[in-house]
Short mmCIF file of C-alpha atoms (C1' of nucleotides) in Angstrom, two decimals:
data_model
loop_
_atom_site.label_atom_id
_atom_site.label_comp_id
_atom_site.label_asym_id
_atom_site.label_seq_id
_atom_site.Cartn_x
_atom_site.Cartn_y
_atom_site.Cartn_z
CA MET A 1 93.59 130.55 167.01
CA THR A 2 93.31 129.78 170.87
CA LEU A 3 93.10 132.01 173.26
CA ARG A 4 95.70 131.76 175.56
CA PRO A 5 94.26 130.23 179.27
CA PRO A 6 93.72 132.70 182.04
CA SER A 7 96.66 132.46 184.76
CA GLY A 8 95.01 132.28 187.74
CA ARG A 9 91.59 131.05 189.36
CA THR A 10 90.34 134.86 189.57
CA ASP A 11 90.94 135.34 185.90
CA VAL A 12 89.01 132.37 185.18
CA ILE A 13 86.15 133.31 187.82
CA ALA A 14 85.86 136.93 185.61
CA LEU A 15 85.42 134.92 182.37
CA LEU A 16 82.74 132.60 183.82
CA ALA A 17 80.77 135.81 185.58
CA GLU A 18 80.43 137.23 181.62
CA VAL A 19 79.11 134.02 180.51
CA PHE A 20 76.44 133.48 183.22
CA ARG A 21 75.53 137.09 183.01
CA GLU A 22 75.18 136.80 179.00
CA GLN A 23 73.52 132.95 178.77
CA GLY A 24 72.31 132.52 182.58
CA PHE A 25 72.87 129.64 184.40
CA GLU A 26 70.72 127.01 182.56
CA GLY A 27 72.12 128.86 179.14
CA ALA A 28 75.32 128.69 179.74
CA THR A 29 76.43 125.40 178.64
CA LEU A 30 79.75 123.88 179.14
CA SER A 31 80.89 124.12 175.41
CA ALA A 32 80.29 127.80 175.72
CA ILE A 33 81.80 127.71 179.15
CA SER A 34 85.18 126.16 177.80
CA LYS A 35 85.36 128.15 174.98
CA ALA A 36 84.87 131.73 176.78
CA THR A 37 87.74 130.37 179.13
CA GLY A 38 89.68 128.92 176.69
CA LEU A 39 89.75 125.69 178.96
CA GLY A 40 89.11 122.20 178.40
CA LYS A 41 86.58 120.26 180.02
CA GLY A 42 88.86 118.24 182.24
CA SER A 43 90.36 121.31 183.45
CA LEU A 44 87.28 123.14 184.43
CA TYR A 45 86.42 119.64 186.38
CA HIS A 46 90.05 120.20 188.02
CA HIS A 47 89.33 123.73 189.56
CA PHE A 48 85.37 123.09 189.74
CA PRO A 49 84.87 119.58 190.92
CA GLY A 50 81.29 120.86 191.58
CA GLY A 51 80.58 121.40 187.99
CA LYS A 52 78.50 124.25 186.58
CA GLU A 53 77.21 125.13 190.06
CA GLU A 54 80.37 125.49 191.83
CA MET A 55 81.31 127.63 188.79
CA ALA A 56 78.38 129.73 189.35
CA GLN A 57 79.24 129.86 193.38
CA ALA A 58 82.58 130.89 192.50
CA VAL A 59 81.46 133.75 190.60
CA LEU A 60 78.82 135.01 193.20
CA ASP A 61 81.64 134.91 195.92
CA GLU A 62 83.91 137.18 193.54
CA ILE A 63 81.06 139.63 193.21
CA ASP A 64 80.09 139.56 196.58
CA ALA A 65 83.48 139.90 197.61
CA TRP A 66 84.26 142.80 194.99
CA PHE A 67 81.11 144.36 196.42
CA GLU A 68 82.26 144.19 199.84
CA ARG A 69 85.30 145.97 199.05
CA GLU A 70 84.38 148.57 197.06
CA VAL A 71 80.71 149.30 197.90
CA PHE A 72 79.50 147.76 201.25
CA GLY A 73 82.84 148.44 203.09
CA PRO A 74 83.22 152.11 203.02
CA LEU A 75 79.36 152.31 203.33
CA ALA A 76 79.47 150.51 206.52
CA SER A 77 82.83 152.26 207.76
CA LEU A 78 81.22 155.36 207.11
CA ALA A 79 84.01 156.62 204.69
CA PRO A 80 83.70 160.12 203.60
CA ASP A 81 81.65 160.39 200.28
CA ALA A 82 80.84 156.33 200.20
CA ILE A 83 77.18 156.99 199.38
CA ASP A 84 78.14 159.05 196.07
CA ALA A 85 81.17 156.50 195.58
CA MET A 86 78.66 154.00 195.46
CA PHE A 87 76.55 155.54 192.95
CA ASP A 88 79.47 156.05 190.62
CA ALA A 89 80.79 152.40 191.38
CA VAL A 90 77.32 150.86 190.42
CA THR A 91 77.10 153.07 187.10
CA ASP A 92 80.45 151.81 186.52
CA TYR A 93 80.05 148.25 187.28
CA PHE A 94 76.68 147.50 185.22
CA ARG A 95 77.82 149.86 182.57
CA SER A 96 74.34 151.91 182.96
CA GLY A 97 72.33 148.94 182.64
CA ARG A 98 74.12 147.34 179.77
CA ARG A 99 75.57 144.61 182.26
CA VAL A 100 73.30 143.05 184.15
CA CYS A 101 73.35 142.01 187.78
CA LEU A 102 73.99 138.63 188.25
CA VAL A 103 72.79 138.53 191.72
CA GLY A 104 69.34 140.22 190.77
CA ALA A 105 68.99 138.08 187.73
CA PHE A 106 69.75 134.97 189.62
CA ALA A 107 66.92 136.25 192.20
CA LEU A 108 64.34 136.32 189.08
CA SER A 109 65.24 133.12 187.76
CA ASP A 110 65.23 129.43 188.95
CA GLY A 111 68.94 130.49 190.07
CA ARG A 112 66.92 131.49 193.25
CA ALA A 113 66.51 127.88 194.31
CA ARG A 114 69.93 126.86 193.99
CA PHE A 115 71.51 130.52 195.23
CA GLY A 116 69.26 131.99 197.34
CA ALA A 117 71.22 132.02 200.63
CA LYS A 118 74.11 134.12 198.72
CA ILE A 119 71.32 136.60 197.02
CA HIS A 120 69.94 137.32 200.31
CA ALA A 121 73.21 137.76 201.82
CA TYR A 122 74.37 139.99 198.96
CA PHE A 123 71.34 142.13 199.32
CA HIS A 124 70.51 141.96 203.12
CA ARG A 125 74.30 143.49 203.52
CA TRP A 126 74.13 146.06 200.65
CA ASN A 127 70.89 147.21 202.55
CA GLU A 128 72.30 147.18 205.93
CA ALA A 129 75.54 148.99 204.72
CA LEU A 130 73.59 151.75 202.83
CA ALA A 131 71.22 152.17 205.57
CA HIS A 132 74.16 152.81 208.25
CA ALA A 133 75.67 155.51 205.95
CA LEU A 134 72.28 157.22 205.29
CA ALA A 135 71.90 157.25 209.15
CA ALA A 136 75.46 159.03 209.52
CA ARG A 137 74.04 161.79 207.10
CA GLY A 138 71.20 162.37 209.64
CA TYR A 139 68.33 160.31 208.53
CA SER A 140 66.33 158.81 211.40
CA PRO A 141 67.52 154.72 211.81
CA ARG A 142 63.67 153.63 210.43
CA LYS A 143 63.59 156.32 207.69
CA ALA A 144 67.39 155.13 206.57
CA ARG A 145 66.12 151.59 206.50
CA VAL A 146 63.16 152.65 204.11
CA ARG A 147 65.58 155.01 202.12
CA ALA A 148 68.19 152.18 201.52
CA GLU A 149 65.48 149.62 200.64
CA GLU A 150 64.05 152.08 197.95
CA ILE A 151 67.82 152.79 196.70
CA VAL A 152 68.83 149.28 196.37
CA ALA A 153 65.83 148.44 194.76
CA GLY A 154 65.86 151.34 192.35
CA ILE A 155 69.17 150.12 190.97
CA GLN A 156 67.85 146.72 190.23
CA GLY A 157 64.67 148.43 188.42
CA GLY A 158 66.99 150.59 186.57
CA ILE A 159 69.21 147.74 184.96
CA VAL A 160 65.73 145.84 184.19
CA LEU A 161 64.23 148.83 182.48
CA ALA A 162 67.05 150.19 180.75
CA ARG A 163 68.00 146.52 179.28
CA ALA A 164 64.39 146.22 178.46
CA ILE A 165 64.14 149.50 176.53
CA ASN A 166 67.52 149.00 175.38
CA ASP A 167 68.29 152.56 176.80
CA PRO A 168 71.51 153.31 179.08
CA THR A 169 70.14 156.66 179.77
CA SER A 170 67.27 155.78 181.62
CA PHE A 171 69.75 154.05 183.86
CA ASP A 172 71.55 157.09 184.23
CA ARG A 173 68.42 159.09 185.35
CA MET A 174 67.42 156.63 187.85
CA ILE A 175 70.68 156.99 189.43
CA ALA A 176 70.75 161.07 189.18
CA ARG A 177 67.31 160.53 191.01
CA LEU A 178 68.25 158.15 193.75
CA ARG A 179 71.30 160.18 194.66
CA ARG A 180 69.55 163.41 194.79
CA ARG A 181 67.02 161.43 197.19
CA ALA A 182 69.91 160.12 199.33
CA ARG A 183 71.13 163.84 199.90
CA ARG A 184 67.60 164.72 201.40
CA GLN A 185 66.73 164.24 204.58
CA THR A 186 62.91 164.49 204.48
CA PRO A 187 61.32 163.04 201.28
CA MET B 1 46.11 109.39 187.74
CA THR B 2 45.94 112.04 184.84
CA LEU B 3 45.14 115.49 184.93
CA ARG B 4 42.27 116.45 182.74
CA PRO B 5 43.85 118.63 179.67
CA PRO B 6 43.12 121.96 179.92
CA SER B 7 39.82 123.06 177.76
CA GLY B 8 41.02 126.06 176.00
CA ARG B 9 44.34 127.39 174.74
CA THR B 10 44.05 130.34 176.77
CA ASP B 11 43.97 127.88 179.83
CA VAL B 12 47.04 126.12 178.44
CA ILE B 13 48.84 129.42 178.07
CA ALA B 14 48.14 130.22 181.66
CA LEU B 15 49.60 127.23 182.77
CA LEU B 16 52.82 127.63 180.45
CA ALA B 17 53.29 131.03 181.62
CA GLU B 18 54.00 129.81 185.43
CA VAL B 19 56.37 126.94 184.23
CA PHE B 20 58.33 130.00 182.22
CA ARG B 21 57.92 131.90 185.58
CA GLU B 22 59.46 129.39 187.75
CA GLN B 23 61.92 127.73 185.40
CA GLY B 24 62.77 130.42 182.64
CA PHE B 25 62.99 129.84 179.28
CA GLU B 26 66.20 127.53 179.11
CA GLY B 27 65.40 125.92 182.54
CA ALA B 28 61.52 124.99 181.21
CA THR B 29 62.09 121.80 179.59
CA LEU B 30 59.50 120.23 177.26
CA SER B 31 58.69 116.97 179.79
CA ALA B 32 58.22 120.13 182.75
CA ILE B 33 55.98 121.86 179.99
CA SER B 34 54.24 118.66 179.24
CA LYS B 35 53.78 117.41 183.20
CA ALA B 36 52.14 120.99 183.87
CA THR B 37 50.15 121.19 181.00
CA GLY B 38 48.71 117.85 181.17
CA LEU B 39 49.42 117.41 177.26
CA GLY B 40 51.51 115.28 175.61
CA LYS B 41 54.15 116.57 173.16
CA GLY B 42 52.28 115.87 170.44
CA SER B 43 49.75 118.36 171.49
CA LEU B 44 51.93 120.74 172.29
CA TYR B 45 53.45 120.81 168.90
CA HIS B 46 49.72 120.44 167.25
CA HIS B 47 49.10 123.78 169.21
CA PHE B 48 52.43 125.22 168.95
CA PRO B 49 54.54 124.29 166.00
CA GLY B 50 57.20 126.53 166.59
CA GLY B 51 57.83 124.60 169.59
CA LYS B 52 59.37 126.17 172.92
CA GLU B 53 59.63 129.39 171.32
CA GLU B 54 56.15 129.84 170.32
CA MET B 55 55.12 128.93 173.39
CA ALA B 56 57.01 131.64 175.17
CA GLN B 57 55.83 134.33 172.37
CA ALA B 58 52.09 133.33 173.04
CA VAL B 59 52.32 133.50 176.39
CA LEU B 60 54.03 137.12 176.25
CA ASP B 61 51.14 138.05 174.21
CA GLU B 62 48.92 136.77 176.47
CA ILE B 63 50.52 139.00 179.40
CA ASP B 64 50.32 141.90 177.04
CA ALA B 65 46.93 141.50 176.31
CA TRP B 66 46.10 141.50 180.04
CA PHE B 67 48.13 144.39 180.97
CA GLU B 68 46.52 146.39 178.14
CA ARG B 69 43.25 145.44 178.92
CA GLU B 70 43.95 145.83 182.88
CA VAL B 71 46.43 148.64 183.22
CA PHE B 72 47.70 150.13 179.92
CA GLY B 73 44.29 150.89 178.22
CA PRO B 74 42.62 152.43 181.30
CA LEU B 75 45.92 154.65 182.24
CA ALA B 76 46.03 155.69 178.42
CA SER B 77 42.16 156.42 178.29
CA LEU B 78 42.28 158.11 181.41
CA ALA B 79 39.77 156.45 183.12
CA PRO B 80 39.00 157.87 187.07
CA ASP B 81 41.53 156.25 189.52
CA ALA B 82 43.67 154.40 186.53
CA ILE B 83 46.86 155.02 188.72
CA ASP B 84 45.81 153.75 191.97
CA ALA B 85 44.20 150.78 190.12
CA MET B 86 47.20 150.04 188.33
CA PHE B 87 49.14 149.85 191.83
CA ASP B 88 46.45 147.65 192.92
CA ALA B 89 46.42 145.09 190.07
CA VAL B 90 50.32 144.79 190.06
CA THR B 91 50.32 144.13 193.52
CA ASP B 92 47.90 141.51 193.29
CA TYR B 93 49.37 140.32 189.70
CA PHE B 94 52.76 139.71 191.24
CA ARG B 95 51.58 138.63 194.61
CA SER B 96 53.52 141.19 196.03
CA GLY B 97 56.77 139.87 194.51
CA ARG B 98 56.14 136.49 194.96
CA ARG B 99 55.39 136.18 191.20
CA VAL B 100 58.15 137.22 188.64
CA CYS B 101 57.40 139.26 185.55
CA LEU B 102 58.20 137.37 183.02
CA VAL B 103 58.74 140.15 180.56
CA GLY B 104 61.28 141.90 183.20
CA ALA B 105 62.92 138.01 183.89
CA PHE B 106 63.48 137.94 179.82
CA ALA B 107 64.94 141.38 179.79
CA LEU B 108 67.53 140.07 182.26
CA SER B 109 68.30 137.02 180.79
CA ASP B 110 69.39 135.55 177.65
CA GLY B 111 65.71 135.67 176.75
CA ARG B 112 66.42 139.25 175.69
CA ALA B 113 67.77 138.19 172.13
CA ARG B 114 64.62 136.33 171.23
CA PHE B 115 62.11 138.14 172.94
CA GLY B 116 63.52 141.88 172.78
CA ALA B 117 60.76 143.28 170.83
CA LYS B 118 58.15 142.11 172.97
CA ILE B 119 60.05 142.97 175.91
CA HIS B 120 60.69 146.56 174.64
CA ALA B 121 57.03 147.46 173.41
CA TYR B 122 55.43 146.06 176.79
CA PHE B 123 57.87 148.61 178.87
CA HIS B 124 57.37 151.22 176.48
CA ARG B 125 53.58 151.03 176.39
CA TRP B 126 53.68 151.09 180.26
CA ASN B 127 55.81 154.31 180.06
CA GLU B 128 53.61 155.83 177.77
CA ALA B 129 50.50 155.21 179.22
CA LEU B 130 51.58 156.36 182.68
CA ALA B 131 53.06 159.43 181.48
CA HIS B 132 49.92 160.41 179.64
CA ALA B 133 47.85 159.33 182.99
CA LEU B 134 50.47 161.67 185.23
CA ALA B 135 49.91 164.33 182.88
CA ALA B 136 46.24 164.26 183.55
CA ARG B 137 47.03 164.69 187.11
CA GLY B 138 48.75 168.11 186.39
CA TYR B 139 52.80 166.85 186.03
CA SER B 140 54.12 168.63 183.06
CA PRO B 141 54.93 166.56 180.21
CA ARG B 142 58.45 166.33 180.75
CA LYS B 143 57.88 165.33 184.53
CA ALA B 144 55.40 162.86 183.75
CA ARG B 145 57.90 161.15 181.57
CA VAL B 146 60.31 160.80 184.03
CA ARG B 147 58.16 160.19 186.67
CA ALA B 148 56.49 157.31 184.75
CA GLU B 149 59.62 155.61 184.40
CA GLU B 150 60.63 155.91 187.80
CA ILE B 151 57.53 154.21 188.99
CA VAL B 152 57.99 151.31 186.16
CA ALA B 153 61.50 150.49 187.10
CA GLY B 154 60.79 151.06 190.70
CA ILE B 155 57.91 148.08 190.32
CA GLN B 156 60.73 146.01 188.85
CA GLY B 157 63.16 146.61 191.09
CA GLY B 158 60.74 145.82 193.88
CA ILE B 159 60.38 142.27 192.78
CA VAL B 160 63.69 141.55 192.33
CA LEU B 161 64.33 142.89 195.96
CA ALA B 162 61.32 141.13 197.38
CA ARG B 163 62.27 137.96 196.01
CA ALA B 164 65.87 138.46 196.50
CA ILE B 165 65.32 139.01 200.50
CA ASN B 166 62.26 137.05 200.35
CA ASP B 167 60.13 139.31 201.53
CA PRO B 168 56.96 140.54 200.17
CA THR B 169 56.38 143.51 202.51
CA SER B 170 59.30 145.08 200.65
CA PHE B 171 57.35 145.02 197.63
CA ASP B 172 54.27 146.50 199.35
CA ARG B 173 56.30 149.42 200.60
CA MET B 174 57.98 150.23 197.46
CA ILE B 175 54.09 150.29 195.69
CA ALA B 176 53.12 152.88 198.68
CA ARG B 177 56.08 154.66 197.94
CA LEU B 178 55.46 154.93 194.31
CA ARG B 179 51.97 155.48 194.92
CA ARG B 180 52.26 158.32 197.10
CA ARG B 181 55.16 159.98 194.92
CA ALA B 182 52.29 159.74 192.03
CA ARG B 183 49.97 161.99 193.74
CA ARG B 184 52.88 164.67 194.41
CA GLN B 185 53.15 167.17 191.51
CA THR B 186 56.37 168.22 192.69
CA PRO B 187 59.11 165.87 193.97
"C1'" DG C 1 36.74 110.51 154.20
"C1'" DT C 2 38.19 114.82 156.65
"C1'" DC C 3 39.34 117.44 160.48
"C1'" DT C 4 41.12 118.46 164.87
"C1'" DA C 5 43.34 117.14 169.03
"C1'" DT C 6 45.56 113.27 171.36
"C1'" DA C 7 49.50 110.52 173.04
"C1'" DG C 8 54.11 108.89 172.90
"C1'" DA C 9 57.84 105.92 170.86
"C1'" DG C 10 61.55 107.31 168.13
"C1'" DT C 11 64.98 110.49 166.41
"C1'" DG C 12 69.62 113.06 166.15
"C1'" DA C 13 72.09 116.35 168.91
"C1'" DT C 14 74.05 118.20 172.86
"C1'" DA C 15 74.03 118.39 177.40
"C1'" DG C 16 76.65 117.92 181.94
"C1'" DA C 17 79.47 114.55 184.50
"C1'" DC C 18 83.79 112.67 184.86
"C1'" DG D 1 87.54 112.84 174.92
"C1'" DT D 2 84.05 109.80 176.76
"C1'" DC D 3 80.06 108.26 178.52
"C1'" DT D 4 74.87 108.29 179.42
"C1'" DA D 5 71.24 111.01 180.40
"C1'" DT D 6 68.32 113.96 178.35
"C1'" DC D 7 67.20 117.87 175.68
"C1'" DA D 8 63.72 119.56 171.55
"C1'" DC D 9 61.62 117.86 168.33
"C1'" DT D 10 59.30 114.67 164.36
"C1'" DC D 11 56.65 110.81 163.38
"C1'" DT D 12 53.33 107.66 163.27
"C1'" DA D 13 48.85 106.22 164.92
"C1'" DT D 14 44.45 107.08 167.22
"C1'" DA D 15 40.04 108.58 168.77
"C1'" DG D 16 35.82 111.18 168.23
"C1'" DA D 17 32.76 114.91 165.80
"C1'" DC D 18 30.56 115.86 161.57
#
DNA sequence: GTCTATAGAGTGATAGAC
DNA sequence: GTCTATCACTCTATAGAC
């Protein structure tokens, strides 16, 4: 039995994302991609003439768009409760560390050479938007930057540790800690 | 011109470690490994009959032995200043995030399936040893556990972020923060 | 001869490109 | 689906130490 091919490009990209998350860039073979998407190699090259690399770039773009819409944008525009909404969103999105941050994983792997610019942009934007939101909570600009950096790194570390010790509650504890820390103005 | 082959098994493993760090497990091809170590395939398979997987296992064992000797052991045996020495050691070892933690990188990648047991053991031991040292600084057992988890995850996140934004000072700031936090008994 | 370490051509399988 | 390059890996041969 064969899966019905996904209808649109966005659906294909969502499937690609899961393959890259689970197998990494090098580990994701075209046959695995073909199987996961239900598309033949020909169709894949029709949609992504640049091959695997273009597929991964499209995934990163999609991820960035999602975070811009759901997290970075609300933070930067000082939407009410945007910081708490961010913690809710990442807990859900990363499934308490069961699902990796593909951008973070690429930053640690050889994907950094290929996708360095997008990796940098994603994390810089996250830092910047969060610092802006923290400043609106009363942090000095300097303290807001430092605290934002701590939170963004903490989320990434929480994913690594939760996966390493196979304990999603470890990620949840990290989020709870960071959430508290984002509330307090003085460390 | 040919590089002189490394003298001992430990030297080979150190070279292997750098290849896996830079290329990942899937990305590290045998030709790259052969080139980096200066050993032909025959020699590599003589030392590691299990192939690439055995090479990576040997690297992980070597890493674990190094941390046990330099970090986990001193922490667990309550050596004086072991916590500060740990922060110095990891800053040096990970070169302020320029060098990845191979165990953490494997935890995020597909290496988790192959090396899950060793990944788990490494992080569990780190957590445990650090919690023990924190308890000796006056933390309650419960608080020591939570704080240790925060610090171990923080270090990993610091590496991810520093590499992502290509800024080693970001890692150094994270270490400074965690170092302060390890001193204070009350959060 | 035996043991240990070396090299690298050759194997089938499978990768990504098209 | 076809193609070619390259993959992980095997095998045979060689060298020196003892």
